[in-house]
mmCIF file with all atom_site columns, C-alpha atoms in Angstrom:
data_model
loop_
_atom_site.group_PDB
_atom_site.id
_atom_site.type_symbol
_atom_site.label_atom_id
_atom_site.label_alt_id
_atom_site.label_comp_id
_atom_site.label_asym_id
_atom_site.label_entity_id
_atom_site.label_seq_id
_atom_site.pdbx_PDB_ins_code
_atom_site.Cartn_x
_atom_site.Cartn_y
_atom_site.Cartn_z
_atom_site.occupancy
_atom_site.B_iso_or_equiv
_atom_site.pdbx_formal_charge
_atom_site.auth_seq_id
_atom_site.auth_comp_id
_atom_site.auth_asym_id
_atom_site.auth_atom_id
_atom_site.pdbx_PDB_model_num
ATOM 1   C CA . UNK A 1 1   ? -24.630 -21.753 -33.120 1.00 75.00 ? 1   UNK A CA 1
ATOM 2   C CA . UNK A 1 2   ? -22.004 -24.242 -31.918 1.00 82.00 ? 2   UNK A CA 1
ATOM 3   C CA . UNK A 1 3   ? -20.039 -21.549 -30.072 1.00 84.00 ? 3   UNK A CA 1
ATOM 4   C CA . UNK A 1 4   ? -23.218 -20.608 -28.186 1.00 89.00 ? 4   UNK A CA 1
ATOM 5   C CA . UNK A 1 5   ? -23.344 -24.154 -26.793 1.00 92.00 ? 5   UNK A CA 1
ATOM 6   C CA . UNK A 1 6   ? -19.567 -24.436 -26.288 1.00 91.00 ? 6   UNK A CA 1
ATOM 7   C CA . UNK A 1 7   ? -18.848 -26.883 -29.102 1.00 94.00 ? 7   UNK A CA 1
ATOM 8   C CA . UNK A 1 8   ? -15.871 -26.913 -31.454 1.00 95.00 ? 8   UNK A CA 1
ATOM 9   C CA . UNK A 1 9   ? -16.747 -28.160 -34.939 1.00 95.00 ? 9   UNK A CA 1
ATOM 10  C CA . UNK A 1 10  ? -14.399 -30.744 -36.398 1.00 97.00 ? 10  UNK A CA 1
ATOM 11  C CA . UNK A 1 11  ? -15.108 -32.073 -39.869 1.00 95.00 ? 11  UNK A CA 1
ATOM 12  C CA . UNK A 1 12  ? -13.494 -35.428 -40.570 1.00 93.00 ? 12  UNK A CA 1
ATOM 13  C CA . UNK A 1 13  ? -13.709 -34.663 -44.303 1.00 89.00 ? 13  UNK A CA 1
ATOM 14  C CA . UNK A 1 14  ? -12.138 -31.213 -43.949 1.00 93.00 ? 14  UNK A CA 1
ATOM 15  C CA . UNK A 1 15  ? -9.310  -32.628 -41.827 1.00 95.00 ? 15  UNK A CA 1
ATOM 16  C CA . UNK A 1 16  ? -8.677  -35.299 -44.475 1.00 93.00 ? 16  UNK A CA 1
ATOM 17  C CA . UNK A 1 17  ? -8.814  -32.806 -47.355 1.00 90.00 ? 17  UNK A CA 1
ATOM 18  C CA . UNK A 1 18  ? -6.460  -30.436 -45.492 1.00 94.00 ? 18  UNK A CA 1
ATOM 19  C CA . UNK A 1 19  ? -4.047  -33.272 -44.757 1.00 94.00 ? 19  UNK A CA 1
ATOM 20  C CA . UNK A 1 20  ? -4.188  -34.322 -48.406 1.00 92.00 ? 20  UNK A CA 1
ATOM 21  C CA . UNK A 1 21  ? -3.011  -30.823 -49.416 1.00 91.00 ? 21  UNK A CA 1
ATOM 22  C CA . UNK A 1 22  ? -0.397  -30.467 -46.655 1.00 92.00 ? 22  UNK A CA 1
ATOM 23  C CA . UNK A 1 23  ? 3.109   -30.450 -48.192 1.00 92.00 ? 23  UNK A CA 1
ATOM 24  C CA . UNK A 1 24  ? 5.086   -33.508 -47.146 1.00 91.00 ? 24  UNK A CA 1
ATOM 25  C CA . UNK A 1 25  ? 2.051   -35.414 -45.827 1.00 91.00 ? 25  UNK A CA 1
ATOM 26  C CA . UNK A 1 26  ? 2.692   -39.145 -45.802 1.00 89.00 ? 26  UNK A CA 1
ATOM 27  C CA . UNK A 1 27  ? -1.059  -39.717 -46.297 1.00 92.00 ? 27  UNK A CA 1
ATOM 28  C CA . UNK A 1 28  ? -1.875  -37.174 -49.037 1.00 92.00 ? 28  UNK A CA 1
ATOM 29  C CA . UNK A 1 29  ? -1.986  -39.419 -52.104 1.00 90.00 ? 29  UNK A CA 1
ATOM 30  C CA . UNK A 1 30  ? -3.667  -42.263 -50.223 1.00 93.00 ? 30  UNK A CA 1
ATOM 31  C CA . UNK A 1 31  ? -6.418  -39.921 -48.942 1.00 93.00 ? 31  UNK A CA 1
ATOM 32  C CA . UNK A 1 32  ? -6.986  -38.523 -52.447 1.00 89.00 ? 32  UNK A CA 1
ATOM 33  C CA . UNK A 1 33  ? -7.443  -42.008 -53.917 1.00 90.00 ? 33  UNK A CA 1
ATOM 34  C CA . UNK A 1 34  ? -10.005 -43.009 -51.281 1.00 91.00 ? 34  UNK A CA 1
ATOM 35  C CA . UNK A 1 35  ? -11.948 -39.735 -51.615 1.00 84.00 ? 35  UNK A CA 1
ATOM 36  C CA . UNK A 1 36  ? -12.045 -39.929 -55.428 1.00 84.00 ? 36  UNK A CA 1
ATOM 37  C CA . UNK A 1 37  ? -13.388 -43.491 -55.291 1.00 86.00 ? 37  UNK A CA 1
ATOM 38  C CA . UNK A 1 38  ? -16.081 -42.480 -52.770 1.00 82.00 ? 38  UNK A CA 1
ATOM 39  C CA . UNK A 1 39  ? -14.569 -44.890 -50.253 1.00 86.00 ? 39  UNK A CA 1
ATOM 40  C CA . UNK A 1 40  ? -13.882 -44.486 -46.557 1.00 86.00 ? 40  UNK A CA 1
ATOM 41  C CA . UNK A 1 41  ? -10.323 -43.528 -45.573 1.00 90.00 ? 41  UNK A CA 1
ATOM 42  C CA . UNK A 1 42  ? -8.633  -46.041 -43.200 1.00 91.00 ? 42  UNK A CA 1
ATOM 43  C CA . UNK A 1 43  ? -9.650  -45.376 -39.598 1.00 92.00 ? 43  UNK A CA 1
ATOM 44  C CA . UNK A 1 44  ? -6.106  -44.968 -38.269 1.00 92.00 ? 44  UNK A CA 1
ATOM 45  C CA . UNK A 1 45  ? -5.602  -41.897 -40.455 1.00 93.00 ? 45  UNK A CA 1
ATOM 46  C CA . UNK A 1 46  ? -8.955  -40.269 -39.644 1.00 94.00 ? 46  UNK A CA 1
ATOM 47  C CA . UNK A 1 47  ? -8.692  -40.949 -35.896 1.00 93.00 ? 47  UNK A CA 1
ATOM 48  C CA . UNK A 1 48  ? -5.154  -39.585 -35.706 1.00 92.00 ? 48  UNK A CA 1
ATOM 49  C CA . UNK A 1 49  ? -6.277  -36.358 -37.436 1.00 94.00 ? 49  UNK A CA 1
ATOM 50  C CA . UNK A 1 50  ? -9.357  -36.018 -35.192 1.00 95.00 ? 50  UNK A CA 1
ATOM 51  C CA . UNK A 1 51  ? -7.386  -36.713 -32.019 1.00 93.00 ? 51  UNK A CA 1
ATOM 52  C CA . UNK A 1 52  ? -4.671  -34.232 -33.040 1.00 93.00 ? 52  UNK A CA 1
ATOM 53  C CA . UNK A 1 53  ? -7.292  -31.524 -33.676 1.00 96.00 ? 53  UNK A CA 1
ATOM 54  C CA . UNK A 1 54  ? -9.054  -32.251 -30.357 1.00 96.00 ? 54  UNK A CA 1
ATOM 55  C CA . UNK A 1 55  ? -5.766  -32.227 -28.436 1.00 95.00 ? 55  UNK A CA 1
ATOM 56  C CA . UNK A 1 56  ? -4.681  -28.947 -30.075 1.00 96.00 ? 56  UNK A CA 1
ATOM 57  C CA . UNK A 1 57  ? -8.042  -27.316 -29.274 1.00 96.00 ? 57  UNK A CA 1
ATOM 58  C CA . UNK A 1 58  ? -7.956  -28.391 -25.612 1.00 96.00 ? 58  UNK A CA 1
ATOM 59  C CA . UNK A 1 59  ? -4.261  -27.440 -25.260 1.00 96.00 ? 59  UNK A CA 1
ATOM 60  C CA . UNK A 1 60  ? -5.133  -23.904 -26.402 1.00 96.00 ? 60  UNK A CA 1
ATOM 61  C CA . UNK A 1 61  ? -8.155  -23.693 -24.075 1.00 94.00 ? 61  UNK A CA 1
ATOM 62  C CA . UNK A 1 62  ? -8.972  -26.437 -21.558 1.00 91.00 ? 62  UNK A CA 1
ATOM 63  C CA . UNK A 1 63  ? -12.609 -25.247 -21.409 1.00 90.00 ? 63  UNK A CA 1
ATOM 64  C CA . UNK A 1 64  ? -13.060 -26.230 -25.060 1.00 93.00 ? 64  UNK A CA 1
ATOM 65  C CA . UNK A 1 65  ? -13.751 -29.895 -24.442 1.00 93.00 ? 65  UNK A CA 1
ATOM 66  C CA . UNK A 1 66  ? -17.042 -30.362 -26.340 1.00 94.00 ? 66  UNK A CA 1
ATOM 67  C CA . UNK A 1 67  ? -16.792 -31.313 -30.004 1.00 96.00 ? 67  UNK A CA 1
ATOM 68  C CA . UNK A 1 68  ? -19.238 -31.768 -32.830 1.00 95.00 ? 68  UNK A CA 1
ATOM 69  C CA . UNK A 1 69  ? -17.490 -34.292 -35.056 1.00 96.00 ? 69  UNK A CA 1
ATOM 70  C CA . UNK A 1 70  ? -18.924 -34.028 -38.526 1.00 94.00 ? 70  UNK A CA 1
ATOM 71  C CA . UNK A 1 71  ? -18.894 -37.086 -40.814 1.00 90.00 ? 71  UNK A CA 1
ATOM 72  C CA . UNK A 1 72  ? -17.594 -39.697 -38.390 1.00 93.00 ? 72  UNK A CA 1
ATOM 73  C CA . UNK A 1 73  ? -17.896 -42.633 -37.684 1.00 93.00 ? 73  UNK A CA 1
ATOM 74  C CA . UNK A 1 74  ? -18.751 -43.771 -41.199 1.00 89.00 ? 74  UNK A CA 1
ATOM 75  C CA . UNK A 1 75  ? -18.509 -47.547 -40.742 1.00 91.00 ? 75  UNK A CA 1
ATOM 76  C CA . UNK A 1 76  ? -17.945 -50.370 -38.258 1.00 94.00 ? 76  UNK A CA 1
ATOM 77  C CA . UNK A 1 77  ? -14.165 -50.055 -38.604 1.00 93.00 ? 77  UNK A CA 1
ATOM 78  C CA . UNK A 1 78  ? -14.410 -46.319 -37.754 1.00 92.00 ? 78  UNK A CA 1
ATOM 79  C CA . UNK A 1 79  ? -16.565 -47.091 -34.725 1.00 95.00 ? 79  UNK A CA 1
ATOM 80  C CA . UNK A 1 80  ? -14.179 -49.785 -33.449 1.00 95.00 ? 80  UNK A CA 1
ATOM 81  C CA . UNK A 1 81  ? -11.184 -47.497 -34.009 1.00 94.00 ? 81  UNK A CA 1
ATOM 82  C CA . UNK A 1 82  ? -12.925 -44.660 -32.142 1.00 93.00 ? 82  UNK A CA 1
ATOM 83  C CA . UNK A 1 83  ? -13.818 -46.957 -29.236 1.00 92.00 ? 83  UNK A CA 1
ATOM 84  C CA . UNK A 1 84  ? -10.286 -48.365 -29.053 1.00 93.00 ? 84  UNK A CA 1
ATOM 85  C CA . UNK A 1 85  ? -8.567  -44.968 -29.203 1.00 91.00 ? 85  UNK A CA 1
ATOM 86  C CA . UNK A 1 86  ? -11.023 -42.740 -27.353 1.00 91.00 ? 86  UNK A CA 1
ATOM 87  C CA . UNK A 1 87  ? -12.599 -45.084 -24.773 1.00 88.00 ? 87  UNK A CA 1
ATOM 88  C CA . UNK A 1 88  ? -12.469 -43.308 -21.427 1.00 89.00 ? 88  UNK A CA 1
ATOM 89  C CA . UNK A 1 89  ? -11.272 -40.099 -23.119 1.00 89.00 ? 89  UNK A CA 1
ATOM 90  C CA . UNK A 1 90  ? -14.467 -39.022 -24.895 1.00 90.00 ? 90  UNK A CA 1
ATOM 91  C CA . UNK A 1 91  ? -18.170 -39.773 -24.564 1.00 91.00 ? 91  UNK A CA 1
ATOM 92  C CA . UNK A 1 92  ? -20.645 -39.630 -27.438 1.00 93.00 ? 92  UNK A CA 1
ATOM 93  C CA . UNK A 1 93  ? -23.621 -37.635 -26.141 1.00 94.00 ? 93  UNK A CA 1
ATOM 94  C CA . UNK A 1 94  ? -25.713 -37.930 -29.294 1.00 96.00 ? 94  UNK A CA 1
ATOM 95  C CA . UNK A 1 95  ? -25.612 -38.323 -33.053 1.00 96.00 ? 95  UNK A CA 1
ATOM 96  C CA . UNK A 1 96  ? -27.078 -35.504 -35.145 1.00 96.00 ? 96  UNK A CA 1
ATOM 97  C CA . UNK A 1 97  ? -28.419 -37.277 -38.225 1.00 96.00 ? 97  UNK A CA 1
ATOM 98  C CA . UNK A 1 98  ? -29.366 -35.204 -41.265 1.00 96.00 ? 98  UNK A CA 1
ATOM 99  C CA . UNK A 1 99  ? -31.713 -37.468 -43.231 1.00 95.00 ? 99  UNK A CA 1
ATOM 100 C CA . UNK A 1 100 ? -32.143 -36.567 -46.891 1.00 95.00 ? 100 UNK A CA 1
ATOM 101 C CA . UNK A 1 101 ? -33.435 -38.183 -50.082 1.00 93.00 ? 101 UNK A CA 1
ATOM 102 C CA . UNK A 1 102 ? -30.624 -39.439 -52.334 1.00 92.00 ? 102 UNK A CA 1
ATOM 103 C CA . UNK A 1 103 ? -31.590 -37.376 -55.386 1.00 92.00 ? 103 UNK A CA 1
ATOM 104 C CA . UNK A 1 104 ? -31.864 -34.160 -53.347 1.00 94.00 ? 104 UNK A CA 1
ATOM 105 C CA . UNK A 1 105 ? -28.434 -34.930 -51.887 1.00 93.00 ? 105 UNK A CA 1
ATOM 106 C CA . UNK A 1 106 ? -26.902 -35.556 -55.299 1.00 94.00 ? 106 UNK A CA 1
ATOM 107 C CA . UNK A 1 107 ? -28.438 -32.367 -56.702 1.00 94.00 ? 107 UNK A CA 1
ATOM 108 C CA . UNK A 1 108 ? -27.078 -30.284 -53.840 1.00 95.00 ? 108 UNK A CA 1
ATOM 109 C CA . UNK A 1 109 ? -23.593 -31.773 -54.122 1.00 94.00 ? 109 UNK A CA 1
ATOM 110 C CA . UNK A 1 110 ? -23.528 -31.277 -57.904 1.00 94.00 ? 110 UNK A CA 1
ATOM 111 C CA . UNK A 1 111 ? -24.508 -27.648 -57.341 1.00 94.00 ? 111 UNK A CA 1
ATOM 112 C CA . UNK A 1 112 ? -21.775 -27.332 -54.695 1.00 94.00 ? 112 UNK A CA 1
ATOM 113 C CA . UNK A 1 113 ? -19.355 -28.921 -57.175 1.00 93.00 ? 113 UNK A CA 1
ATOM 114 C CA . UNK A 1 114 ? -19.660 -25.930 -59.502 1.00 93.00 ? 114 UNK A CA 1
ATOM 115 C CA . UNK A 1 115 ? -17.540 -23.934 -57.032 1.00 94.00 ? 115 UNK A CA 1
ATOM 116 C CA . UNK A 1 116 ? -16.151 -26.359 -54.421 1.00 90.00 ? 116 UNK A CA 1
ATOM 117 C CA . UNK A 1 117 ? -13.207 -27.761 -56.348 1.00 88.00 ? 117 UNK A CA 1
ATOM 118 C CA . UNK A 1 118 ? -13.844 -31.096 -54.576 1.00 85.00 ? 118 UNK A CA 1
ATOM 119 C CA . UNK A 1 119 ? -12.830 -34.137 -56.589 1.00 84.00 ? 119 UNK A CA 1
ATOM 120 C CA . UNK A 1 120 ? -15.843 -36.083 -55.288 1.00 86.00 ? 120 UNK A CA 1
ATOM 121 C CA . UNK A 1 121 ? -18.573 -33.586 -56.288 1.00 90.00 ? 121 UNK A CA 1
ATOM 122 C CA . UNK A 1 122 ? -19.509 -35.456 -59.468 1.00 91.00 ? 122 UNK A CA 1
ATOM 123 C CA . UNK A 1 123 ? -22.369 -37.893 -60.129 1.00 91.00 ? 123 UNK A CA 1
ATOM 124 C CA . UNK A 1 124 ? -20.157 -41.001 -60.388 1.00 91.00 ? 124 UNK A CA 1
ATOM 125 C CA . UNK A 1 125 ? -18.401 -40.378 -57.048 1.00 90.00 ? 125 UNK A CA 1
ATOM 126 C CA . UNK A 1 126 ? -21.673 -39.356 -55.399 1.00 93.00 ? 126 UNK A CA 1
ATOM 127 C CA . UNK A 1 127 ? -23.465 -42.540 -56.472 1.00 91.00 ? 127 UNK A CA 1
ATOM 128 C CA . UNK A 1 128 ? -20.533 -44.569 -55.105 1.00 91.00 ? 128 UNK A CA 1
ATOM 129 C CA . UNK A 1 129 ? -20.750 -42.579 -51.855 1.00 89.00 ? 129 UNK A CA 1
ATOM 130 C CA . UNK A 1 130 ? -24.466 -43.389 -51.528 1.00 93.00 ? 130 UNK A CA 1
ATOM 131 C CA . UNK A 1 131 ? -23.737 -47.115 -51.925 1.00 93.00 ? 131 UNK A CA 1
ATOM 132 C CA . UNK A 1 132 ? -20.966 -46.829 -49.328 1.00 89.00 ? 132 UNK A CA 1
ATOM 133 C CA . UNK A 1 133 ? -23.402 -44.996 -47.036 1.00 92.00 ? 133 UNK A CA 1
ATOM 134 C CA . UNK A 1 134 ? -26.098 -47.676 -47.376 1.00 94.00 ? 134 UNK A CA 1
ATOM 135 C CA . UNK A 1 135 ? -23.659 -50.555 -46.860 1.00 95.00 ? 135 UNK A CA 1
ATOM 136 C CA . UNK A 1 136 ? -21.404 -49.050 -44.205 1.00 94.00 ? 136 UNK A CA 1
ATOM 137 C CA . UNK A 1 137 ? -22.774 -45.928 -42.504 1.00 93.00 ? 137 UNK A CA 1
ATOM 138 C CA . UNK A 1 138 ? -26.497 -46.640 -42.162 1.00 95.00 ? 138 UNK A CA 1
ATOM 139 C CA . UNK A 1 139 ? -25.831 -49.662 -39.886 1.00 96.00 ? 139 UNK A CA 1
ATOM 140 C CA . UNK A 1 140 ? -23.848 -47.345 -37.550 1.00 96.00 ? 140 UNK A CA 1
ATOM 141 C CA . UNK A 1 141 ? -26.754 -44.858 -37.457 1.00 96.00 ? 141 UNK A CA 1
ATOM 142 C CA . UNK A 1 142 ? -29.071 -47.794 -36.705 1.00 97.00 ? 142 UNK A CA 1
ATOM 143 C CA . UNK A 1 143 ? -26.787 -48.928 -33.860 1.00 96.00 ? 143 UNK A CA 1
ATOM 144 C CA . UNK A 1 144 ? -26.790 -45.473 -32.242 1.00 96.00 ? 144 UNK A CA 1
ATOM 145 C CA . UNK A 1 145 ? -30.556 -45.302 -32.792 1.00 97.00 ? 145 UNK A CA 1
ATOM 146 C CA . UNK A 1 146 ? -30.993 -48.532 -30.791 1.00 97.00 ? 146 UNK A CA 1
ATOM 147 C CA . UNK A 1 147 ? -28.938 -46.852 -28.027 1.00 96.00 ? 147 UNK A CA 1
ATOM 148 C CA . UNK A 1 148 ? -31.342 -43.880 -28.081 1.00 97.00 ? 148 UNK A CA 1
ATOM 149 C CA . UNK A 1 149 ? -28.588 -41.491 -29.186 1.00 97.00 ? 149 UNK A CA 1
ATOM 150 C CA . UNK A 1 150 ? -29.818 -40.369 -32.625 1.00 98.00 ? 150 UNK A CA 1
ATOM 151 C CA . UNK A 1 151 ? -31.388 -36.931 -33.092 1.00 98.00 ? 151 UNK A CA 1
ATOM 152 C CA . UNK A 1 152 ? -32.862 -36.909 -36.600 1.00 97.00 ? 152 UNK A CA 1
ATOM 153 C CA . UNK A 1 153 ? -33.311 -33.830 -38.789 1.00 97.00 ? 153 UNK A CA 1
ATOM 154 C CA . UNK A 1 154 ? -35.225 -33.873 -42.087 1.00 97.00 ? 154 UNK A CA 1
ATOM 155 C CA . UNK A 1 155 ? -32.555 -32.251 -44.238 1.00 96.00 ? 155 UNK A CA 1
ATOM 156 C CA . UNK A 1 156 ? -34.732 -32.100 -47.349 1.00 95.00 ? 156 UNK A CA 1
ATOM 157 C CA . UNK A 1 157 ? -36.438 -29.028 -45.844 1.00 95.00 ? 157 UNK A CA 1
ATOM 158 C CA . UNK A 1 158 ? -35.305 -25.430 -46.357 1.00 94.00 ? 158 UNK A CA 1
ATOM 159 C CA . UNK A 1 159 ? -32.099 -24.145 -44.756 1.00 94.00 ? 159 UNK A CA 1
ATOM 160 C CA . UNK A 1 160 ? -34.139 -22.121 -42.232 1.00 97.00 ? 160 UNK A CA 1
ATOM 161 C CA . UNK A 1 161 ? -36.319 -25.098 -41.261 1.00 97.00 ? 161 UNK A CA 1
ATOM 162 C CA . UNK A 1 162 ? -33.302 -27.369 -40.851 1.00 97.00 ? 162 UNK A CA 1
ATOM 163 C CA . UNK A 1 163 ? -31.495 -24.729 -38.777 1.00 96.00 ? 163 UNK A CA 1
ATOM 164 C CA . UNK A 1 164 ? -34.544 -24.279 -36.523 1.00 97.00 ? 164 UNK A CA 1
ATOM 165 C CA . UNK A 1 165 ? -34.706 -28.032 -35.873 1.00 97.00 ? 165 UNK A CA 1
ATOM 166 C CA . UNK A 1 166 ? -30.985 -28.111 -35.053 1.00 96.00 ? 166 UNK A CA 1
ATOM 167 C CA . UNK A 1 167 ? -31.432 -25.203 -32.617 1.00 95.00 ? 167 UNK A CA 1
ATOM 168 C CA . UNK A 1 168 ? -34.255 -27.127 -30.902 1.00 96.00 ? 168 UNK A CA 1
ATOM 169 C CA . UNK A 1 169 ? -32.017 -30.184 -30.544 1.00 96.00 ? 169 UNK A CA 1
ATOM 170 C CA . UNK A 1 170 ? -29.120 -28.177 -29.079 1.00 94.00 ? 170 UNK A CA 1
ATOM 171 C CA . UNK A 1 171 ? -31.465 -26.301 -26.736 1.00 95.00 ? 171 UNK A CA 1
ATOM 172 C CA . UNK A 1 172 ? -32.596 -29.680 -25.403 1.00 95.00 ? 172 UNK A CA 1
ATOM 173 C CA . UNK A 1 173 ? -29.198 -31.407 -25.363 1.00 92.00 ? 173 UNK A CA 1
ATOM 174 C CA . UNK A 1 174 ? -27.085 -28.447 -24.227 1.00 78.00 ? 174 UNK A CA 1
#
């Protein structure tokens, strides 16, 4: 889907998990501790990984300059770090917000945890992540909503229904 619209998908979480596993990474242990506690990794680390991935993508193909950044910004610190580092270099067209009931979310992540190997796919970490979301991330969603940049998807629906809604959003946004 993203290729059809010319987007490159970058997952902040995947970049952090990959960096955590990278031999010789100066951030590996630090990232692991934050992830296990359901807390947000310091913005400098996440931004540097995102910027590196964006730069590498555009260096390989200058036409690839549209990114869907998954799981970022997660808090005010993330947003300020993004603005400071990327101001004038990248514009946020819209925020794709997958809205889902907490218990459905927990159930899905626990199911994923049976095969994911992720250290945060357990009830204790997930409940911490929900509290972090409510305290830190929801205000960022609200801010973008006031700017008219949020495109909301009811993620409690079936995979096919969610996908169809996402297709409609990308058809409209380009």
